XYZ file of C-alpha atoms in Angstrom:
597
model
C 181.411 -44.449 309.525
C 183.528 -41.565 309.160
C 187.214 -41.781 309.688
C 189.501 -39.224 310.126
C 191.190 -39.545 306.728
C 187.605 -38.326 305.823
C 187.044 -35.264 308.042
C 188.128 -31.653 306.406
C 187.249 -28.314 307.005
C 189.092 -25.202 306.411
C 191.362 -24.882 309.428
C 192.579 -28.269 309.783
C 196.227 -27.751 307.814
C 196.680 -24.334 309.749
C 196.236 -26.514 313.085
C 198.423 -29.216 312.515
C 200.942 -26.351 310.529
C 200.335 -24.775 314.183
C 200.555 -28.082 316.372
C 204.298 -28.870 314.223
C 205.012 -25.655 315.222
C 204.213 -26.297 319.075
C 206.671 -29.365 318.932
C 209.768 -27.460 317.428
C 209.043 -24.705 320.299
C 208.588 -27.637 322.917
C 211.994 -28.778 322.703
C 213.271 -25.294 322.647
C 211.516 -24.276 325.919
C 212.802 -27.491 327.843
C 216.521 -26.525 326.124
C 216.139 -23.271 327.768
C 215.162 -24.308 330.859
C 217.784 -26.751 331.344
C 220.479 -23.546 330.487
C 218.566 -21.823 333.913
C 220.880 -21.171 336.841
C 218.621 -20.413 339.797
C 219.385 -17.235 341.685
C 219.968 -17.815 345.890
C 216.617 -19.142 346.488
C 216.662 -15.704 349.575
C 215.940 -13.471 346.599
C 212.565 -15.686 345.832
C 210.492 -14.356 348.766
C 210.408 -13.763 352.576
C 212.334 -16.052 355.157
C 209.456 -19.128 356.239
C 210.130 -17.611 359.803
C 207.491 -14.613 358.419
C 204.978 -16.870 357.916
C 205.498 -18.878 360.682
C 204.678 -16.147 363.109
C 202.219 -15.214 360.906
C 200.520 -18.555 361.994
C 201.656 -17.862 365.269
C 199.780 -14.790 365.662
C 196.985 -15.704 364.168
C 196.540 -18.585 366.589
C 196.664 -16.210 369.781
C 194.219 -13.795 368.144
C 191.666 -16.919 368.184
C 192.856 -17.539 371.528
C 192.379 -14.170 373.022
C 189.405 -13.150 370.991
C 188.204 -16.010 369.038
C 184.195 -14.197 367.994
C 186.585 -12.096 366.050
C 187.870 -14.861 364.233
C 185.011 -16.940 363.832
C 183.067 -13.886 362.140
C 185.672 -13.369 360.286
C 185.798 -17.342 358.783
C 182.186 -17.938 358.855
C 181.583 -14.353 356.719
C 183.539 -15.827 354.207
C 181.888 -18.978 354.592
C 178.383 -17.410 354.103
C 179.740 -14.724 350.879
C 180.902 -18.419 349.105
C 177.918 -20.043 349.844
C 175.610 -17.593 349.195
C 177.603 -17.176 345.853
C 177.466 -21.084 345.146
C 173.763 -21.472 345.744
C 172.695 -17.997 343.614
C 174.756 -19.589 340.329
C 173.257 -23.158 340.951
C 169.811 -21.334 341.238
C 170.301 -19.572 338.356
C 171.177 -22.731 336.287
C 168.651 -24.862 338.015
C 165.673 -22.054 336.549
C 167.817 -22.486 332.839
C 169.224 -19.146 333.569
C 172.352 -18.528 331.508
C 172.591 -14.878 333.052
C 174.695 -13.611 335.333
C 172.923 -12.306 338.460
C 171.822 -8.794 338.762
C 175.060 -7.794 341.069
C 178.020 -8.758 339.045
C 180.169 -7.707 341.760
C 183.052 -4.773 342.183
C 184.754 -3.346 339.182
C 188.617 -4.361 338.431
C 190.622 -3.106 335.394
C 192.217 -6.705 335.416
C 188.235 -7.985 334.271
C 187.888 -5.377 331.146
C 185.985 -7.869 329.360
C 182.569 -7.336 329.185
C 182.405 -11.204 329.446
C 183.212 -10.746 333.013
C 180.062 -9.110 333.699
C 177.771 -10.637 331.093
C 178.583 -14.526 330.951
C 177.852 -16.329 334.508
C 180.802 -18.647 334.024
C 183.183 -15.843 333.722
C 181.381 -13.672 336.524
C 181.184 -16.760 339.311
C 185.166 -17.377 338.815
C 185.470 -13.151 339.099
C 183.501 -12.537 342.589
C 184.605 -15.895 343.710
C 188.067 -14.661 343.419
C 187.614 -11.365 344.729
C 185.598 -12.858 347.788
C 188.717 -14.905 348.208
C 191.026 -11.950 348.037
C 189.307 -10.015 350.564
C 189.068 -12.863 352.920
C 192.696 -13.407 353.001
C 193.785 -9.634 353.339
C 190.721 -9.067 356.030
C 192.578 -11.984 357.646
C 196.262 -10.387 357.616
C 194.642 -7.121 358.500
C 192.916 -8.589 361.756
C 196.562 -10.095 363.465
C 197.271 -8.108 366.417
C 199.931 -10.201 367.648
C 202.570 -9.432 364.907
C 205.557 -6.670 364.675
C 204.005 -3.991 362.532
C 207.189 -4.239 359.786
C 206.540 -7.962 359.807
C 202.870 -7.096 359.478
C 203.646 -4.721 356.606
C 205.783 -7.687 354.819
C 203.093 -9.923 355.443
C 200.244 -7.535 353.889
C 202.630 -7.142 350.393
C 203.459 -10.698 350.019
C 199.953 -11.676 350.707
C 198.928 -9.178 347.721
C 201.517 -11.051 345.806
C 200.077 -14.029 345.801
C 196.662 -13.197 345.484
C 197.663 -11.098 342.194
C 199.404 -14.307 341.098
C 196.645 -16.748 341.429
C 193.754 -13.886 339.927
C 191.841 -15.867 337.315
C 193.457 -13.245 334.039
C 196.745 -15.179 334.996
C 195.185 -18.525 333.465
C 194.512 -19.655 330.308
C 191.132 -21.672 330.711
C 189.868 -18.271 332.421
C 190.782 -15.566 330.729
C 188.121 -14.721 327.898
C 190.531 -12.572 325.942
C 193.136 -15.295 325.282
C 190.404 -17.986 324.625
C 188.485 -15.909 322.139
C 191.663 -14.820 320.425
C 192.915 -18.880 320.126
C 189.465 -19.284 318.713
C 189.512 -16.074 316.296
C 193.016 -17.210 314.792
C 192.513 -21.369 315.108
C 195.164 -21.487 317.931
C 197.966 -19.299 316.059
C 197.745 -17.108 319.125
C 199.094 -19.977 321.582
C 202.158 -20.844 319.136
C 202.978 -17.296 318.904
C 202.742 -16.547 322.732
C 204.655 -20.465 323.269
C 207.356 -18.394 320.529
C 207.269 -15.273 322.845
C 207.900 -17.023 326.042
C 210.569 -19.442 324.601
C 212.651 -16.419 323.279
C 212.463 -14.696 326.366
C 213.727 -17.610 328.428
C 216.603 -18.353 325.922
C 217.417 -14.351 325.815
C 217.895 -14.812 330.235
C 219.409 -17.877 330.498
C 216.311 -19.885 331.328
C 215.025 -17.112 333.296
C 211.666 -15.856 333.008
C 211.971 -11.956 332.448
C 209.234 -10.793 330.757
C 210.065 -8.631 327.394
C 207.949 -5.361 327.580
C 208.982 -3.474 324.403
C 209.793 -4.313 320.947
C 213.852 -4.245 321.370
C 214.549 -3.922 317.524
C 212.938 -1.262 317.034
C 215.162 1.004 318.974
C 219.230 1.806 318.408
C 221.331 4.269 321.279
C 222.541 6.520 319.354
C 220.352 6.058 316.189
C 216.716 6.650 317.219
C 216.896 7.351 320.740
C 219.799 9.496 322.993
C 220.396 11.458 320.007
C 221.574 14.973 321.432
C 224.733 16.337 319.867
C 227.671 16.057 321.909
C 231.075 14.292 322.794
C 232.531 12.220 325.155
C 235.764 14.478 326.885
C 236.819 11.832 329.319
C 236.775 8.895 330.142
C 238.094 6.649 333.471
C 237.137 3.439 334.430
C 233.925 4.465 335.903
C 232.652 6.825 333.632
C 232.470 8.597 330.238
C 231.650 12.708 330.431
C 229.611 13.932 327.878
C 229.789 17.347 326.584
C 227.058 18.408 324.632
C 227.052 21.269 321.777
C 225.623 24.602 322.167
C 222.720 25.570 320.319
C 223.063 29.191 321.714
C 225.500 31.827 320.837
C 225.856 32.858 324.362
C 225.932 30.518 327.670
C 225.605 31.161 331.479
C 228.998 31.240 332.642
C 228.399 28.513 335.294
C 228.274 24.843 333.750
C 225.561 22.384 334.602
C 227.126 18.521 335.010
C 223.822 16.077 335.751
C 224.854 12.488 337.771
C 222.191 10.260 336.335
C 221.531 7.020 338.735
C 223.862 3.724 337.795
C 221.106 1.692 337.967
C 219.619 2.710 334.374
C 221.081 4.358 331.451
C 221.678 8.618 331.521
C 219.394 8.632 328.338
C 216.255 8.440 329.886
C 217.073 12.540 329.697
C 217.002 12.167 326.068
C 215.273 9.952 324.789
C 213.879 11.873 321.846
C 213.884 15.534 321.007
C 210.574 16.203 321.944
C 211.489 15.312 325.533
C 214.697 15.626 325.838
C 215.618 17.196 329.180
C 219.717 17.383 327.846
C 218.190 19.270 324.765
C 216.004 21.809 326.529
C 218.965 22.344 329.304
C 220.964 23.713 326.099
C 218.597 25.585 324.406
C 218.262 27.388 327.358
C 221.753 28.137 327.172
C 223.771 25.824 329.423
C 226.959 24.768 329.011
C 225.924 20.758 329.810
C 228.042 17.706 330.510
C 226.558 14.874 331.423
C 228.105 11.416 333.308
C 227.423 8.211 331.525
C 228.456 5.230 333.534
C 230.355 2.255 333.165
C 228.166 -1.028 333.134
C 229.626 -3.150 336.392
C 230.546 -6.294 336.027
C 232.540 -8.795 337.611
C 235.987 -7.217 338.201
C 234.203 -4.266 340.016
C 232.971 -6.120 342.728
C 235.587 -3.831 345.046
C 234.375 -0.911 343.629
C 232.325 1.192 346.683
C 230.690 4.686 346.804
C 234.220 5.783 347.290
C 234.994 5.237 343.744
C 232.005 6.514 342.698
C 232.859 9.902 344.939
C 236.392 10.221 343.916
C 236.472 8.416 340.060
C 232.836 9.862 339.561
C 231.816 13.342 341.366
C 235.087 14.404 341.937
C 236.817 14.391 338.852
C 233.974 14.984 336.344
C 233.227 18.338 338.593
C 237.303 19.308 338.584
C 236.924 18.700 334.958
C 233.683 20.570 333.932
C 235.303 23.633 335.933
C 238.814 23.486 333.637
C 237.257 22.599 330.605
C 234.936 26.311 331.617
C 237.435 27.505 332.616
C 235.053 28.338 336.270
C 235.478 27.806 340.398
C 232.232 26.202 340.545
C 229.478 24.358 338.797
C 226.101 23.336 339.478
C 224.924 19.980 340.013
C 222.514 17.935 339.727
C 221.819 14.417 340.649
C 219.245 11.470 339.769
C 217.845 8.898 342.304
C 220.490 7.124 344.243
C 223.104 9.665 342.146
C 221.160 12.484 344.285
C 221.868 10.383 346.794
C 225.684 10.172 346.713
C 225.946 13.808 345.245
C 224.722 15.007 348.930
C 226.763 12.797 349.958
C 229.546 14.318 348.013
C 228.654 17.564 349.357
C 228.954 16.629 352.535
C 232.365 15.396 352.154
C 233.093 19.331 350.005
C 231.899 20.709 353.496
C 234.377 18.811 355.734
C 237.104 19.824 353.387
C 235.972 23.478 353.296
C 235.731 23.169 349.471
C 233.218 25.094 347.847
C 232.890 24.345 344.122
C 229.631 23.293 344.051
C 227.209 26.423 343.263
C 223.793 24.889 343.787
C 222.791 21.391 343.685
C 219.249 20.206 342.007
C 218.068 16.484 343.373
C 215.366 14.651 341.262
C 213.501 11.780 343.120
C 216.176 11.614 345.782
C 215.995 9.616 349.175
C 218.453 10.797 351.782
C 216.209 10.152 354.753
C 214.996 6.362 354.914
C 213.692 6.644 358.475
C 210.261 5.129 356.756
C 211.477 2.441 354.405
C 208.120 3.253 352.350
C 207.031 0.519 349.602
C 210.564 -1.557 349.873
C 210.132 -2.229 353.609
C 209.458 -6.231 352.162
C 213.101 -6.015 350.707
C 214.945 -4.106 352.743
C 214.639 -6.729 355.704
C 217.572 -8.635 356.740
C 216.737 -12.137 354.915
C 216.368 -10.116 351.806
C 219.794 -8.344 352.147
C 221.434 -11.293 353.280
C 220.430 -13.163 350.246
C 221.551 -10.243 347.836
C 225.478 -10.137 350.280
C 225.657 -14.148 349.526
C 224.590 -13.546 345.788
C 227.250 -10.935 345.007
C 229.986 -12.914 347.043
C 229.471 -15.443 344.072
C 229.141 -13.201 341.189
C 230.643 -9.915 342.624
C 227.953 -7.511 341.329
C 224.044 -7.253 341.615
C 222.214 -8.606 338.279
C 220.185 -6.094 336.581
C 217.396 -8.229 336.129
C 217.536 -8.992 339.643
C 217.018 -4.889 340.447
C 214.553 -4.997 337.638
C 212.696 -7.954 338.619
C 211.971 -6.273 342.490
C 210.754 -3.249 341.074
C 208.485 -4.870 339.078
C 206.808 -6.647 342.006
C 206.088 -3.622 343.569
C 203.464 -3.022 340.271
C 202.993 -7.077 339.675
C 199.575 -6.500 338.076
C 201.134 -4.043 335.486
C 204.630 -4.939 334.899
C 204.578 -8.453 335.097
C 201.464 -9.968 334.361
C 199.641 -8.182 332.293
C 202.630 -7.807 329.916
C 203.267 -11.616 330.458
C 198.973 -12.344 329.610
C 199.241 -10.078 326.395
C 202.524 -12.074 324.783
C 202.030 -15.556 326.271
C 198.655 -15.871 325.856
C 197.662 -13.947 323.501
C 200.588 -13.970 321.059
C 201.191 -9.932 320.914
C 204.207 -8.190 320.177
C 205.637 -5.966 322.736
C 205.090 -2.837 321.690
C 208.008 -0.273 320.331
C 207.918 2.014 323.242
C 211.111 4.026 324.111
C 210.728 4.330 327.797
C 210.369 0.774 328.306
C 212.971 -0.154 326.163
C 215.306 2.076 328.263
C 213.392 0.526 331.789
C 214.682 -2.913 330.159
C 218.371 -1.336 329.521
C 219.345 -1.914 333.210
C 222.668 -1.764 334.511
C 224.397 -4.377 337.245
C 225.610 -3.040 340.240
C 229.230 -3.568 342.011
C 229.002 -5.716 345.171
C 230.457 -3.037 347.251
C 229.117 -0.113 346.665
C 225.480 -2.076 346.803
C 225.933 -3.721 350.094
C 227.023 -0.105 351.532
C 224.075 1.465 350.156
C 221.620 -1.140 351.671
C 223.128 -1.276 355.061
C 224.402 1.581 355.618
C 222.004 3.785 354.227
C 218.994 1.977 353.691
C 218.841 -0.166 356.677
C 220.879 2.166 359.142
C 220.063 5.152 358.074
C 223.752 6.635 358.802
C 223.835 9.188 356.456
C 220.503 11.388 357.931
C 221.692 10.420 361.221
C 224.958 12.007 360.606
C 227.230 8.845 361.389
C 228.163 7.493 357.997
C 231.547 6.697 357.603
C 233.279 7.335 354.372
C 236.629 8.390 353.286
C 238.113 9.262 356.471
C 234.703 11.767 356.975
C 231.830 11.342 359.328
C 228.907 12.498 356.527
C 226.212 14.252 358.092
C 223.053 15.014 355.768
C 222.855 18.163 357.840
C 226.621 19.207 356.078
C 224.052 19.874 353.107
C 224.176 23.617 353.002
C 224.716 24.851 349.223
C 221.838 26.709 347.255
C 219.060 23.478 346.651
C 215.789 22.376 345.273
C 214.705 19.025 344.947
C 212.167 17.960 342.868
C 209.563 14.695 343.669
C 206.990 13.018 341.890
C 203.469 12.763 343.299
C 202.792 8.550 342.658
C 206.567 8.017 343.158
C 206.824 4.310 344.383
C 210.279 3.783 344.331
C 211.147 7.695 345.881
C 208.391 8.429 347.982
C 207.832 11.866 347.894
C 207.084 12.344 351.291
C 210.050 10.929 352.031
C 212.367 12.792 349.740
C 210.414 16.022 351.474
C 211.884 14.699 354.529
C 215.380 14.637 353.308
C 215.097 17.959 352.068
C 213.732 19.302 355.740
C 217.049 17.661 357.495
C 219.596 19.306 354.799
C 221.507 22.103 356.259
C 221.604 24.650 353.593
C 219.498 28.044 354.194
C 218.300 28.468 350.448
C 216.501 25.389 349.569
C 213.041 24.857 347.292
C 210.975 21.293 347.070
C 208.653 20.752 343.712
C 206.274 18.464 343.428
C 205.425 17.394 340.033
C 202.357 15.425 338.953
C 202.681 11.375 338.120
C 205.709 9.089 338.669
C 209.519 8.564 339.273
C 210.040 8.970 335.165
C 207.076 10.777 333.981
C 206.993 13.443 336.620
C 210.717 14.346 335.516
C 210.720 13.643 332.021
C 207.738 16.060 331.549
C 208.229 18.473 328.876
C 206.237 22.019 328.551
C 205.305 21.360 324.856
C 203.611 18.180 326.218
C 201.430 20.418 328.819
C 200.515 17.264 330.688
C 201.328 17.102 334.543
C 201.510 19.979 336.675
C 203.287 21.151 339.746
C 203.289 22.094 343.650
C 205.113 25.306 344.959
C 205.493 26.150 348.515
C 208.016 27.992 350.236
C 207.560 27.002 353.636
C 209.201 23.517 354.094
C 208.902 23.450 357.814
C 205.415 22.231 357.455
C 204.284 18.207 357.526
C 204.516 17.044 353.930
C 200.554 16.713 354.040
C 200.121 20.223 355.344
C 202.790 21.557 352.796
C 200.698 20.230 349.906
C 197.549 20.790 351.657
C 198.526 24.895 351.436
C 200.912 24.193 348.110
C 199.788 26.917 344.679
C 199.203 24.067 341.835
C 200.621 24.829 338.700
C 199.520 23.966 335.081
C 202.475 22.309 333.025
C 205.713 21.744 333.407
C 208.072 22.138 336.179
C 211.227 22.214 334.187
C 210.681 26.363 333.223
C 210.141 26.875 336.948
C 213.259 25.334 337.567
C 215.744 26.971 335.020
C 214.505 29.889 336.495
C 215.816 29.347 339.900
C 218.864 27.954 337.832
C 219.492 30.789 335.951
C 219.980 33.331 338.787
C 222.750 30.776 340.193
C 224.777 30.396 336.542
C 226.275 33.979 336.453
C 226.847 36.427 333.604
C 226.534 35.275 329.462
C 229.517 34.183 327.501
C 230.435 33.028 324.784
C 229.410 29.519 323.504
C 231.822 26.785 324.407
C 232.207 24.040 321.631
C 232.809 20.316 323.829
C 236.241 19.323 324.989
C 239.893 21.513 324.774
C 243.560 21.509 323.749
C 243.910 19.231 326.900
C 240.580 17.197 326.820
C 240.462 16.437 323.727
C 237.399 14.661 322.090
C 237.330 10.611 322.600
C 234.211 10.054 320.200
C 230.491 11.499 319.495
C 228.016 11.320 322.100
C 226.039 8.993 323.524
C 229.531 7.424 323.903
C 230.724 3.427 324.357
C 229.683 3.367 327.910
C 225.863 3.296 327.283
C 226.088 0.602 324.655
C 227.293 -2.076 327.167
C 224.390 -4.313 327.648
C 224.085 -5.996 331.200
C 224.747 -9.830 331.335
C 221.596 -12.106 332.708
């Protein structure tokens, strides 16, 4: 008899080097779970209510028309059986073969085991039979309010995504063969991956996307020259150094959003929206804001107005030496710069020369893909979670974006380091998506209600500074520019914003690909084109319908129309003056503050 003294082979001190290995990381993963605090349990998914009158719905469909519902159930029925009884066939004959149909393609089952091995294949149609049967199911209630209908559809998705076969160990070919290919080093490496990301969040599981070492602000990435000129306690303004010898006499000042870092504009020379904005022969400042935290939980759109818009604009025009500037503004920063230009209209001032919007919502009549947050058990969770910590967590922005792309932002990402034991990858856009900034209590809960929820603002009743803002009080020189797969600005909704704005000179663009991509698209790179049409009175659909596509870039197409609005050449202007004198180099202290977890 053999005993186990006895047995060798040639992995067996890598395993147990491995297994020691799994121990040490054991009691590290249950020492960072016990450090989680659990976020309001609102912010975890819908109020019960939803699926209650799901139920409820459901039952007076069978009621009122129960064929419907019986063809429904017993077609799923019959597409199981029928799927049971083929792969018990098939075994029955001594068939290890998959059958002839291996069912629908999915990027989730690239494998070619999916296809080829019948274990594999039976798990893959059996899920996707069960997928469709539960989203043929939502899609057949009748009896439901369409929004709650809507919610119902996503949150369905959500957890059939969840429970899709890649998602689990046991059956998911890639991260078995790769435990077999390196004798299980794989699984300690991924059990390493997911024990550092839960002690990096507190116990909370926020999966790590990029490789964060290999990136430093300032060093490798948002590298532009320039200095900081100002700073207040809810911003730092960037001044950035001419590369011309000759500007347009009209300064640009960009408002990126608060949510993320301003860098995504630079991220590295080759496309680096600051840089080309210069070499074209701009005087450019750029606002870098303050990271929120605890003691800005007071802080509303008022101080982002006044402390923000306000000064960096009165600023840009005496450092210039200029009446007027033209601005531009990022996501919700678009946002509140028409709303700052609706406030310049009440009080007759006009130093604003033309204003440029990138992905901007200032219409949210159709509540798009965040109708499943923007519901009142949602927002009521987020109001009770910043009355506790005065601010909204960055992750906790990050984390409901990601949901609306689960498959690629969450899961896959969490199947290639878990399971499979990868390093993130050094990529600089997602290590500035993972850069987030927290929001002040204030300013968020006016932005969801009053904008998002109410819709005040396009409805010309939002209340603000002693002003009744009016979209419609929009009326400088504009173009706005959207991105085609947008899911967090749809563009047909920022097209609608643009169609309510008052002013009589106004342009829309729509670029190729998504809310980063389509802006961050460089002409070198010659990758995503561009709509043009002047006639915005048209139905988005019908506007693009009749729209002239354009190879390329938009971004030349754009400093033309800026160019004829930034006046006569003069000389260069070095950053800062006798009386705003230079703080520090560019990218500033501002953009180094991490947020907290």
């Amino acid at each position: 008899m053999t005993t186990n003294a006895e047995i060798s082979s040639p992995g067996r001190e890598k395993l147990e080097e491995n297994l020691a290995k799994v121990e040490q990381l054991t009691q590290r993963l249950l020492g960072a779970l016990a450090s989680h605090k659990p976020i309001n349990s609102a912010l975890g998914g819908p109020d019960p209510m939803l699926y209650a009158q799901a139920v409820t719905a459901y039952w007076q469909d069978w009621m009122k028309n129960p064929t419907k519902v019986f063809e429904q159930q017993v077609g799923y029925w019959g597409k199981s059986l029928q799927h049971y009884l083929e792969a018990n066939q098939a075994l029955a004959e001594g068939k290890l073969t998959p059958p002839d149909d291996t069912g629908p393609t999915d990027k989730r089952f690239g494998n070619p085991l999916w296809d080829s091995h019948p274990y594999f294949n039976f798990i893959k149609q059996q899920y996707l039979i069960n997928a469709g049967a539960i989203s043929a199911a939502v899609d057949q209630i009748e009896e439901l309010d369409p929004t709650e209908k809507r919610r119902l559809r996503y949150f369905a998705q959500q957890i059939t995504d969840m429970m899709a076969p890649t998602n689990f160990f046991a059956t998911n070919p890639d991260a078995l063969q790769k435990a077999i290919e390196t004798e299980g080093e794989s699984l300690v490496k991924g059990l390493e991956n997911l024990v550092t990301d839960l002690e990096a969040n507190n116990g909370e599981l926020v999966v790590r996307l990029v490789d964060e070492e290999a990136f430093e602000v300032g060093g490798n990435i948002a590298t532009a020259q320039g200095k900081v000129v100002w700073r207040n306690r809810m911003m730092e303004l960037i001044q950035y150094s001419p590369t011309t010898e000759t500007v347009h006499d009209i300064p640009v000042v960009i408002f990126p959003p608060w949510i993320n870092k301003y860098y995504i504009l630079d991220l590295k020379p080759q496309n680096s929206l600051i840089r080309h904005i210069v070499d074209q022969g701009y005087t450019l400042f750029v606002v870098s804001w303050v990271n929120a935290d605890a003691s800005y939980r007071d802080v509303g759109l008022e101080e982002y107005i006044e402390d923000g818009y306000l000064t960096a604009m009165r600023l840009v025009r005496e450092i210039c030496g200029t009446k007027q500037v033209n601005a531009v503004g990022y996501c919700i920063a678009g946002t509140t710069l028409a709303l700052t230009l609706s406030l310049l209209k009440k009080r007759g001032d006009k130093q604003v020369k033309s204003a440029t919007f990138f992905t901007t919502l200032t219409d949210f009549s159709d509540q798009g893909e965040f109708v499943p947050f923007l519901q009142n058990d949602f927002i009521d969770g987020i109001e009770k979670e910043i009355e506790i910590s005065g601010i909204l967590r960055s992750f906790i922005m990050s984390r409901t974006f990601s949901f609306l792309r689960s498959t690629d932002l969450i899961y896959t990402p969490a199947i290639r380091s878990y399971m499979m034991g990868e390093t993130p990858p050094a990529f600089d856009l997602l290590y500035w998506n993972g850069d987030g900034a927290n929001l002040p209590g204030k300013m968020t809960m006016q932005y969801l209600r009053g904008l998002c929820q109410r819709n005040e603002f396009a409805e010309g009743r939002f209340e603000l500074m002693g002003e009744t803002l009016d979209l419609r009080d929009v009326d400088v020189p504009l173009i706005s520019i959207a991105a085609e797969t947008d899911h967090i600005a749809a563009w047909k909704d920022c097209f609608r914003g643009v169609q309510r704005m008052g002013s009589k000179s106004k342009r829309f663009i729509l670029s190729e690909s998504g809310h980063i991509a389509g802006i961050v698209n460089p002409p070198s790179k010659k990758k995503y084109g561009h709509y043009l049409n002047p006639d915005l009175k048209l139905s988005a659909d019908d506007w693009q319908a009749q729209a002239d596509f354009h190879e390329g870039s938009w971004w030349p197409t754009w400093e033309a129309w800026l160019s004829k609005r930034s006046g006569k050449k003069v000389p260069a202007r070095t950053p800062g003056d006798s009386d705003h004198p230079v703080l520090c180099d560019a990218p500033g202290t501002y953009v180094r503050i991490r947020a907290n977890q």
